Coordinates of N, CA and C in Angstrom, one line a residue:
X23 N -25.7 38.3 -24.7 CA -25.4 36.9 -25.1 C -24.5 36.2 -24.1
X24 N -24.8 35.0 -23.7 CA -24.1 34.2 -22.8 C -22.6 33.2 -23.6
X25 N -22.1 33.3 -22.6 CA -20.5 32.8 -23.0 C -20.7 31.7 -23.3
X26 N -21.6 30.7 -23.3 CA -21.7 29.4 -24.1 C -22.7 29.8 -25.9
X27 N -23.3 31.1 -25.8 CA -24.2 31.2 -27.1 C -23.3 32.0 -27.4
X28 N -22.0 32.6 -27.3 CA -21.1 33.7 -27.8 C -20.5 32.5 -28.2
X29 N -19.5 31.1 -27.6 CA -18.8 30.7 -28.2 C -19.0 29.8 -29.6
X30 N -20.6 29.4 -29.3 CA -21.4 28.3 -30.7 C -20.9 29.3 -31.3
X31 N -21.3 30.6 -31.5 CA -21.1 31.1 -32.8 C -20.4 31.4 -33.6
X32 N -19.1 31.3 -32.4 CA -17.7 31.9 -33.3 C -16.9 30.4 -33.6
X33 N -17.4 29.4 -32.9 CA -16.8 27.8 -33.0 C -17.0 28.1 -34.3
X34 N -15.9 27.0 -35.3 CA -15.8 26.6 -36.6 C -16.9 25.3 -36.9
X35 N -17.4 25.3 -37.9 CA -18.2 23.9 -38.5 C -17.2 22.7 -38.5
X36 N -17.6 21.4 -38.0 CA -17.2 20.4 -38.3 C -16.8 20.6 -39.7
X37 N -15.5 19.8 -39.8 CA -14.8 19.7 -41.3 C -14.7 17.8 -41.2
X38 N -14.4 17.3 -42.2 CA -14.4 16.0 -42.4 C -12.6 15.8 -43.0
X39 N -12.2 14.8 -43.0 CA -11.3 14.5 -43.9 C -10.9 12.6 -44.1
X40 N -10.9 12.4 -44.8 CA -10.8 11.0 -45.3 C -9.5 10.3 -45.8
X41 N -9.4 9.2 -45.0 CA -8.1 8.6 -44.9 C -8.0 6.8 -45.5
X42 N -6.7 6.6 -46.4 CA -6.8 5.4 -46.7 C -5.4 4.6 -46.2
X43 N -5.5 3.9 -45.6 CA -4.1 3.4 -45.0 C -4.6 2.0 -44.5
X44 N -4.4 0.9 -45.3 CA -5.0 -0.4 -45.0 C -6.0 -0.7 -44.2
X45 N -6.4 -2.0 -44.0 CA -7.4 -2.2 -43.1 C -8.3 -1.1 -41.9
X46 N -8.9 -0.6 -42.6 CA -9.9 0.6 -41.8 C -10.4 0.2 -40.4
X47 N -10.5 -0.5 -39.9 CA -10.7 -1.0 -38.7 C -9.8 -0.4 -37.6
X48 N -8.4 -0.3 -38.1 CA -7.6 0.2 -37.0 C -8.0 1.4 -37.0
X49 N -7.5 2.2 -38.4 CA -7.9 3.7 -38.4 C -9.0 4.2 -37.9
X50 N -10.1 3.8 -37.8 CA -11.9 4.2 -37.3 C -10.7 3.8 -35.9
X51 N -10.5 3.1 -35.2 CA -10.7 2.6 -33.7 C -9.7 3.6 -33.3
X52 N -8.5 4.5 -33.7 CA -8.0 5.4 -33.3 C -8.2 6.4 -33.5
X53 N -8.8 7.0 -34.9 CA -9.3 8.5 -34.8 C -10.4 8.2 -33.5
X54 N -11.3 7.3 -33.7 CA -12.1 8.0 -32.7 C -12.0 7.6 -31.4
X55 N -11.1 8.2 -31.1 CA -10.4 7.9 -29.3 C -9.7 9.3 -30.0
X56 N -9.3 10.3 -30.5 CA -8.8 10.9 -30.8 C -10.0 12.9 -30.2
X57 N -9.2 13.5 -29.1 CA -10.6 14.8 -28.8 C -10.5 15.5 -29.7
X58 N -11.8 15.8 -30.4 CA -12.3 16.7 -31.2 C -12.5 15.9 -32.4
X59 N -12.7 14.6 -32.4 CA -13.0 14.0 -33.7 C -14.2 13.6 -33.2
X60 N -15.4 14.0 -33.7 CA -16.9 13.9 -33.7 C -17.4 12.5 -34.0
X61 N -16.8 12.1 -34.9 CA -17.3 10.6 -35.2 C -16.1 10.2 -36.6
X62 N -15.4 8.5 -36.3 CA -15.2 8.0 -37.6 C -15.9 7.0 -38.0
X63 N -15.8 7.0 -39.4 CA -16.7 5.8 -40.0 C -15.6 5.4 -41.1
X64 N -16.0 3.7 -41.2 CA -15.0 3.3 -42.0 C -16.4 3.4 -43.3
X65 N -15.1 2.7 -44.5 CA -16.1 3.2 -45.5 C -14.9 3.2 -47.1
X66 N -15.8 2.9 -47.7 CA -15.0 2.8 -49.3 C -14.7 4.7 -50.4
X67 N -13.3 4.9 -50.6 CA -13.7 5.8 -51.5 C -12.8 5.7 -52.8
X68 N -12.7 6.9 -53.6 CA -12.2 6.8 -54.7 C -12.0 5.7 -55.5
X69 N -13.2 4.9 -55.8 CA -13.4 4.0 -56.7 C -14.2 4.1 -58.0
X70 N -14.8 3.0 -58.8 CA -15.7 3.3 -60.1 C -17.1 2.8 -59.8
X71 N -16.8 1.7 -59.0 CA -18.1 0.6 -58.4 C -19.4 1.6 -58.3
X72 N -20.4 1.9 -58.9 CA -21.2 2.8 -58.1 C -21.7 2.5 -56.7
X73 N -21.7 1.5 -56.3 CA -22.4 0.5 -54.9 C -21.3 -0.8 -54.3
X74 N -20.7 0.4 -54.0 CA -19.1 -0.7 -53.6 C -20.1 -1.5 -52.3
X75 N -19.4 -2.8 -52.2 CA -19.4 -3.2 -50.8 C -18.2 -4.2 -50.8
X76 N -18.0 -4.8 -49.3 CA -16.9 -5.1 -48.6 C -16.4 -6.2 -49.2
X77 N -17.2 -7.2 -49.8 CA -17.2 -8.2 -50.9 C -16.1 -8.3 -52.4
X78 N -16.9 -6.9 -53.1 CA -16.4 -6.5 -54.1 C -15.3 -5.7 -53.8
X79 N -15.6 -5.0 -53.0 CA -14.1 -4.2 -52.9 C -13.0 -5.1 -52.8
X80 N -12.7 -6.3 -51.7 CA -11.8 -7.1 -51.5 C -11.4 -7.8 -52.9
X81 N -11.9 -8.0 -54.0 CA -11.8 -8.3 -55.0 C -10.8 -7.4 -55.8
X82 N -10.8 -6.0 -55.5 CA -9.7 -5.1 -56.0 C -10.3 -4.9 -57.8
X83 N -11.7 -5.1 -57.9 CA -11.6 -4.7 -58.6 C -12.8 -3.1 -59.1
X84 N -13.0 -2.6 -57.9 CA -14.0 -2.1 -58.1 C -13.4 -0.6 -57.8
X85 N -11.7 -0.5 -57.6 CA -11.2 0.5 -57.6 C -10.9 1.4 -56.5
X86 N -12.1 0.9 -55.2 CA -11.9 1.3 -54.3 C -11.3 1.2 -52.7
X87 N -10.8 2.4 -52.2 CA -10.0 1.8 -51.1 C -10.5 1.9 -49.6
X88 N -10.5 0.6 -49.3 CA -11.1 1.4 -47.4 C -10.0 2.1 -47.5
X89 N -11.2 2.8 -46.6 CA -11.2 4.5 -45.9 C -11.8 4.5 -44.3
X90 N -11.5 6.1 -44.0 CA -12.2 6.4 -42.4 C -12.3 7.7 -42.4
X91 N -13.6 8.1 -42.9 CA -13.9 9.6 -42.7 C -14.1 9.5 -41.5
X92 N -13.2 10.7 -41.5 CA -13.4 11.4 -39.9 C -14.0 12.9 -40.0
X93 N -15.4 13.0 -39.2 CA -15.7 14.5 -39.1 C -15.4 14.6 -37.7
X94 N -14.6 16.3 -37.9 CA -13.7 16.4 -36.4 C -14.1 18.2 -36.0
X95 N -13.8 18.4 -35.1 CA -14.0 19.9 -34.6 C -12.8 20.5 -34.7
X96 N -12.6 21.5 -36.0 CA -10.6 22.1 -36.2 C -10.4 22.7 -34.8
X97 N -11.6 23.2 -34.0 CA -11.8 24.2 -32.9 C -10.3 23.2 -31.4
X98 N -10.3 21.8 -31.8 CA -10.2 21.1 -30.6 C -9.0 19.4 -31.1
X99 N -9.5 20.2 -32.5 CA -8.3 18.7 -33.2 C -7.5 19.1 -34.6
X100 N -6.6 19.8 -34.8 CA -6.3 20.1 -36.6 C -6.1 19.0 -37.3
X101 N -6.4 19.6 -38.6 CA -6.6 18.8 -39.8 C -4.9 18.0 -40.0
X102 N -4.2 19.4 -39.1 CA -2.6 18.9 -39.2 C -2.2 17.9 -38.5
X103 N -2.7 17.8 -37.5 CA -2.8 16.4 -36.2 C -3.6 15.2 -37.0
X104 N -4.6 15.3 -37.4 CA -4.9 14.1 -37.8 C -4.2 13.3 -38.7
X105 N -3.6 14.4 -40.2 CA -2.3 14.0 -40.8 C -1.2 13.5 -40.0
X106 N -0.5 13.7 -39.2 CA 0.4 13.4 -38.3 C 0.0 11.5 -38.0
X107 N -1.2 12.0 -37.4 CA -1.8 10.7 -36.5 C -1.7 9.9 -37.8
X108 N -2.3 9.8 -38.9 CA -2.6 8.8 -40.0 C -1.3 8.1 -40.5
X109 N 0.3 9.1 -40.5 CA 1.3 8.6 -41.1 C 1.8 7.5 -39.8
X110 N 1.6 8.1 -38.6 CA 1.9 7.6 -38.1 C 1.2 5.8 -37.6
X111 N -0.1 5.5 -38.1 CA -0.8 4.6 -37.9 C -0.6 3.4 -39.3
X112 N 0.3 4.1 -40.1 CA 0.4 3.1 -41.5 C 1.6 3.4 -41.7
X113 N 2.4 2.4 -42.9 CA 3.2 2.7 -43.5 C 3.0 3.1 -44.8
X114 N 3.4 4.3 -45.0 CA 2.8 5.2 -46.4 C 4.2 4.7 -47.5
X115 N 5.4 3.9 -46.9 CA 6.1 3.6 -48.1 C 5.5 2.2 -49.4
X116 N 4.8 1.5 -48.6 CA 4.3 0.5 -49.1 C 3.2 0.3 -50.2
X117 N 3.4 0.2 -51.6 CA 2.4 0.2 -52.6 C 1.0 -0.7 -52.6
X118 N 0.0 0.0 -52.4 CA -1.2 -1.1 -52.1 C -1.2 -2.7 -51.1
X119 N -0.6 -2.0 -50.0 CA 0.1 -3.2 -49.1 C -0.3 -2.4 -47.4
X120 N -0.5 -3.0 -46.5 CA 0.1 -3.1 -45.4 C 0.2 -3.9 -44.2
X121 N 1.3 -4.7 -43.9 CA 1.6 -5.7 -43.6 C 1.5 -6.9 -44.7
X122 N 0.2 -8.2 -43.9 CA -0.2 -8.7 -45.1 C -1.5 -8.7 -45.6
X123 N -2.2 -7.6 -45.6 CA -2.8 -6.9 -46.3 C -2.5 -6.7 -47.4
X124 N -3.0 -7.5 -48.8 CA -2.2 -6.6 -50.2 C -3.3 -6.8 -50.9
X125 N -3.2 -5.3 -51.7 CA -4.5 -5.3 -52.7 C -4.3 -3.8 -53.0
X126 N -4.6 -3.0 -53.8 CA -5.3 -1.9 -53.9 C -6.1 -1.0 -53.1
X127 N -7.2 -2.0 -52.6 CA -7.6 -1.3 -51.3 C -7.5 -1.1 -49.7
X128 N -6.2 -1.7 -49.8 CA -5.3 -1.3 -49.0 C -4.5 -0.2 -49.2
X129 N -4.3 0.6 -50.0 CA -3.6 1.5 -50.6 C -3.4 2.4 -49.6
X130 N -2.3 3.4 -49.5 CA -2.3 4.5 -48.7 C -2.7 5.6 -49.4
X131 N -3.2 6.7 -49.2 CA -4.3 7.8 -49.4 C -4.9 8.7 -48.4
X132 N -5.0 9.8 -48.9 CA -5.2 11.0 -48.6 C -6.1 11.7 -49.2
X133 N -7.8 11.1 -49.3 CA -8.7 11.7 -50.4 C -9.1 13.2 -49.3
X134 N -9.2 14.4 -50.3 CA -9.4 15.6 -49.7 C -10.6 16.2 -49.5
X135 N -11.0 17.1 -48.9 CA -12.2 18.0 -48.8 C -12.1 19.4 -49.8
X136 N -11.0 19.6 -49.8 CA -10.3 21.0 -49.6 C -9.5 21.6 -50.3
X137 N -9.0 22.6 -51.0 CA -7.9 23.0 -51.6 C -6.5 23.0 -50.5
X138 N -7.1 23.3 -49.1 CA -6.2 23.4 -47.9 C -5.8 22.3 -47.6
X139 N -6.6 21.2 -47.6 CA -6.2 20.0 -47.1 C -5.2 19.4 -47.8
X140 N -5.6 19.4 -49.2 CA -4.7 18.6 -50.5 C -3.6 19.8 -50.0
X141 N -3.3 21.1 -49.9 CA -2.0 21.6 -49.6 C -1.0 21.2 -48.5
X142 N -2.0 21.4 -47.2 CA -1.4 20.3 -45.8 C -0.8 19.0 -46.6
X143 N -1.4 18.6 -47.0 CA -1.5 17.1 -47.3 C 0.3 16.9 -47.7
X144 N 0.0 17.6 -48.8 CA 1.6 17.7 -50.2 C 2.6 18.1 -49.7
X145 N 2.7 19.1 -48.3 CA 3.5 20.0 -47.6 C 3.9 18.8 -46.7
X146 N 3.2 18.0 -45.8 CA 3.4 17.6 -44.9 C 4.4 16.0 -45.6
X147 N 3.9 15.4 -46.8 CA 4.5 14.5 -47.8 C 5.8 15.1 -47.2
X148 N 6.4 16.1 -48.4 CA 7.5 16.6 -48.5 C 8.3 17.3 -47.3
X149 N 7.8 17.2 -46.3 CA 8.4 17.4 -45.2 C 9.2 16.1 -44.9
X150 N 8.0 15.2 -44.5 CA 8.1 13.7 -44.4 C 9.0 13.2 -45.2
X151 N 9.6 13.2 -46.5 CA 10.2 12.5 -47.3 C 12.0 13.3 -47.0
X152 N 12.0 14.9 -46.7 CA 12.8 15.3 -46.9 C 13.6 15.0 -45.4
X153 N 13.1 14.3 -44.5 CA 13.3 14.3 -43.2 C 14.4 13.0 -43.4
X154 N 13.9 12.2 -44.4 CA 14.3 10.8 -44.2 C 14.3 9.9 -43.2
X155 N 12.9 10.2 -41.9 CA 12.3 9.0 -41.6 C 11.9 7.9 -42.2
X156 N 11.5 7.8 -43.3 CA 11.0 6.7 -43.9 C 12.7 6.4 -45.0
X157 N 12.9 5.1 -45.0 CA 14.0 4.3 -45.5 C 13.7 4.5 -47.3
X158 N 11.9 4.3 -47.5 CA 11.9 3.9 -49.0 C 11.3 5.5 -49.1
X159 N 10.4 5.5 -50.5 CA 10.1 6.5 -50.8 C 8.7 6.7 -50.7
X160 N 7.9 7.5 -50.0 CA 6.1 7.9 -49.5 C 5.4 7.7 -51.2
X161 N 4.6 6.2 -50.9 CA 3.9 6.5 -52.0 C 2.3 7.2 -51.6
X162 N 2.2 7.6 -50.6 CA 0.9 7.8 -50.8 C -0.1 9.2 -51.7
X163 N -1.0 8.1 -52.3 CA -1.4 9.5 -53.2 C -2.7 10.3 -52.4
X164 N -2.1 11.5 -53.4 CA -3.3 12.9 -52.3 C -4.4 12.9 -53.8
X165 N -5.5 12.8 -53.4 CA -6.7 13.3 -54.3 C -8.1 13.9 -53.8
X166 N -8.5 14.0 -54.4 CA -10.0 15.1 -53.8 C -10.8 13.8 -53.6
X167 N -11.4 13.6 -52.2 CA -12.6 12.7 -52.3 C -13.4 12.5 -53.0
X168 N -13.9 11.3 -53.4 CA -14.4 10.8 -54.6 C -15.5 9.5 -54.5
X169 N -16.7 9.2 -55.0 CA -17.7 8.3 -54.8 C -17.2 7.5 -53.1
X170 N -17.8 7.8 -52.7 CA -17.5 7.7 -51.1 C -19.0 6.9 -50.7
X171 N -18.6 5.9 -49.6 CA -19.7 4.8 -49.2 C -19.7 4.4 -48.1
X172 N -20.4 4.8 -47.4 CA -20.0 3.7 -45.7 C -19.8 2.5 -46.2
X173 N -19.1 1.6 -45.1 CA -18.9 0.4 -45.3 C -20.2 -0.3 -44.5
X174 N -19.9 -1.4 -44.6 CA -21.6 -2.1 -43.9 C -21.8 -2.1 -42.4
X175 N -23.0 -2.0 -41.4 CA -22.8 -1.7 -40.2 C -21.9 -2.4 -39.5
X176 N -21.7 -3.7 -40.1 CA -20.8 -4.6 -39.2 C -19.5 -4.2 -39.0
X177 N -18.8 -3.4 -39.4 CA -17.9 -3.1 -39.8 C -17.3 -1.6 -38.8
X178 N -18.5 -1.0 -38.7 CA -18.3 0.6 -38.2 C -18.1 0.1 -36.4
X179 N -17.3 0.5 -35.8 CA -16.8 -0.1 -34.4 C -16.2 -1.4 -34.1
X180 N -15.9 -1.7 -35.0 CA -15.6 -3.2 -35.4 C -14.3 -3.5 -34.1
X181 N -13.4 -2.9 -34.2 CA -12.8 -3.2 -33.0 C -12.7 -3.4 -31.7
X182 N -13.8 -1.9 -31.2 CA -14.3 -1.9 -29.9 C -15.2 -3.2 -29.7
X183 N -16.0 -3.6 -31.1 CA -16.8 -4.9 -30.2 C -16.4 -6.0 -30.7
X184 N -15.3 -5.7 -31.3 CA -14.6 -7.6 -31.4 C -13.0 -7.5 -31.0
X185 N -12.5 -7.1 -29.6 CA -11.2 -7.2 -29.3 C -10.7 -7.9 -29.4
X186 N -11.2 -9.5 -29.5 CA -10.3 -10.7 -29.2 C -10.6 -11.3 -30.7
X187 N -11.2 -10.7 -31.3 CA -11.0 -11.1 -32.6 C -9.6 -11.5 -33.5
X188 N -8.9 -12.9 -33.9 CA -8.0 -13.1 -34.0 C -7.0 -11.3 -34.8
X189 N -7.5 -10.8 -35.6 CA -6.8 -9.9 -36.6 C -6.3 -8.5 -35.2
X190 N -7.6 -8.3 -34.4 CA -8.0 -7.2 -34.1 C -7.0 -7.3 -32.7
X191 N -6.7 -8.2 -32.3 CA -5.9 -8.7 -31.0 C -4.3 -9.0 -31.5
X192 N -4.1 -9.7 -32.5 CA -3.0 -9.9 -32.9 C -1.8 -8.9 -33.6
X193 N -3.0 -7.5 -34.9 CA -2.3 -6.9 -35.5 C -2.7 -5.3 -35.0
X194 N -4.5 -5.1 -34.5 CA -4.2 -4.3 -34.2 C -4.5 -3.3 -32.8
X195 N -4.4 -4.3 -31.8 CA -4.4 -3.7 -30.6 C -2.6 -3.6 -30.2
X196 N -1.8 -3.7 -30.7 CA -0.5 -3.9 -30.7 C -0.8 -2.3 -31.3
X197 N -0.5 -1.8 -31.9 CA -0.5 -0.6 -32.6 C -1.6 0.5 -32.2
X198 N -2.3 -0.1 -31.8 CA -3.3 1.1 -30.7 C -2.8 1.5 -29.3
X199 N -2.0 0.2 -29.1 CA -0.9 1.2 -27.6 C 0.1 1.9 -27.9
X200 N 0.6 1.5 -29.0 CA 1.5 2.2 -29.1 C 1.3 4.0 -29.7
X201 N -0.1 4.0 -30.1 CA -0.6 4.9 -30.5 C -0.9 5.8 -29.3
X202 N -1.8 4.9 -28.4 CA -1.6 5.6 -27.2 C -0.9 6.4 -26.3
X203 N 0.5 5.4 -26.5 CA 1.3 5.8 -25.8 C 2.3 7.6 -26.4
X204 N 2.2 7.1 -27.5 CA 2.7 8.6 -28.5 C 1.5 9.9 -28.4
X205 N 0.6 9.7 -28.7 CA -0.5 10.6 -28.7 C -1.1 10.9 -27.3
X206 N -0.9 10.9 -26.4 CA -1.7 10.5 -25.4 C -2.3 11.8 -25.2
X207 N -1.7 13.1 -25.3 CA -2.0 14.3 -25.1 C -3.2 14.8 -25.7
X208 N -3.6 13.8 -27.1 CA -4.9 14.0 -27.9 C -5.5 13.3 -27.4
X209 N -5.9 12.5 -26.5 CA -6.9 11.7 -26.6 C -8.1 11.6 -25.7
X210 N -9.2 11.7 -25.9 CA -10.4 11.3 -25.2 C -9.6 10.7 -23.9
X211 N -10.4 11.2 -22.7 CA -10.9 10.8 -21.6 C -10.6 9.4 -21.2
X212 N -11.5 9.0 -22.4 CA -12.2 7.3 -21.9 C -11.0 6.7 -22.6
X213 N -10.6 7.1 -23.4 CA -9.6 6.4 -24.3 C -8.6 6.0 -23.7

């Protein structure tokens, strides 16, 4: 067996994990500049709506919150790093808010795959809380992923192809350098 058909086999399966921390646009545009994250997509979860879209959701009443599943390689990126990366891309003290973003589906969140992940998840909370980095108190809630939806195509790269877009230039290329500048050791190449 050759050392590229020895390694497929022992490499781990892509894992996925799904994140809610305001406007999904930034999140999608930094996991995926992030190595070993295979693809993000933004996208609606944990709602009631059976057929969320971007419309309804902003209405708050359909329960559901952008999101950004990310399927990643654990082989090349942990599930623990992406946690890290996600607190660090939002502010998890803020109730269905961030910045001025306010609504419900803005909410901060942590929908799971996993028995492991929801444990990462609660561990990593309580680390965070007990550190007293954060001034208020972590609301973000951990639950098991739930009616999950991509969001419309317009939406999926939305940053990379609208930089100068007033939101994407003002709120969140400001926060993608600085993301940069902290992570840099994870990051894609091109990124």
């Amino acid at each position: 067996m050759s050392d590229s058909a020895s390694s497929a086999a022992t490499s781990p399966s892509p894992e996925e994990a799904t994140f809610a921390g305001g406007c999904f646009w930034c999140l999608e545009a930094a996991f995926n500049r992030l190595q070993g994250v295979l693809h993000a997509e933004s996208g609606y979860s944990n709602g009631e709506h059976p057929q969320p879209d971007y419309e309804s959701v902003c209405t708050g009443r359909t329960g559901h919150a952008e999101v950004v599943r990310v399927r990643f390689d654990p082989a090349r990126v942990s599930y623990q790093q992406l946690l890290e990366v996600f607190f660090f891309l939002h502010d998890p003290t803020t109730l269905n808010r961030q910045g001025n973003d306010v609504g419900t589906q803005y909410r901060s969140g942590i929908y799971t795959h996993s028995v492991d992940q929801a444990a990462q998840a609660r561990a990593l909370i309580e680390q965070l809380s007990a550190s007293g980095v954060y001034a208020s108190p972590i609301v973000t809630e951990v639950a098991p992923v739930s009616n999950y939806h991509p969001a419309e195509a317009y939406h999926q790269g939305y940053v990379a192809q609208n930089p100068y877009q007033g939101y994407c230039a003002v709120v969140v290329a400001p926060k993608l350098d600085k993301f940069r500048r902290t992570f840099s050791e994870l990051l894609k190449p091109e990124a």
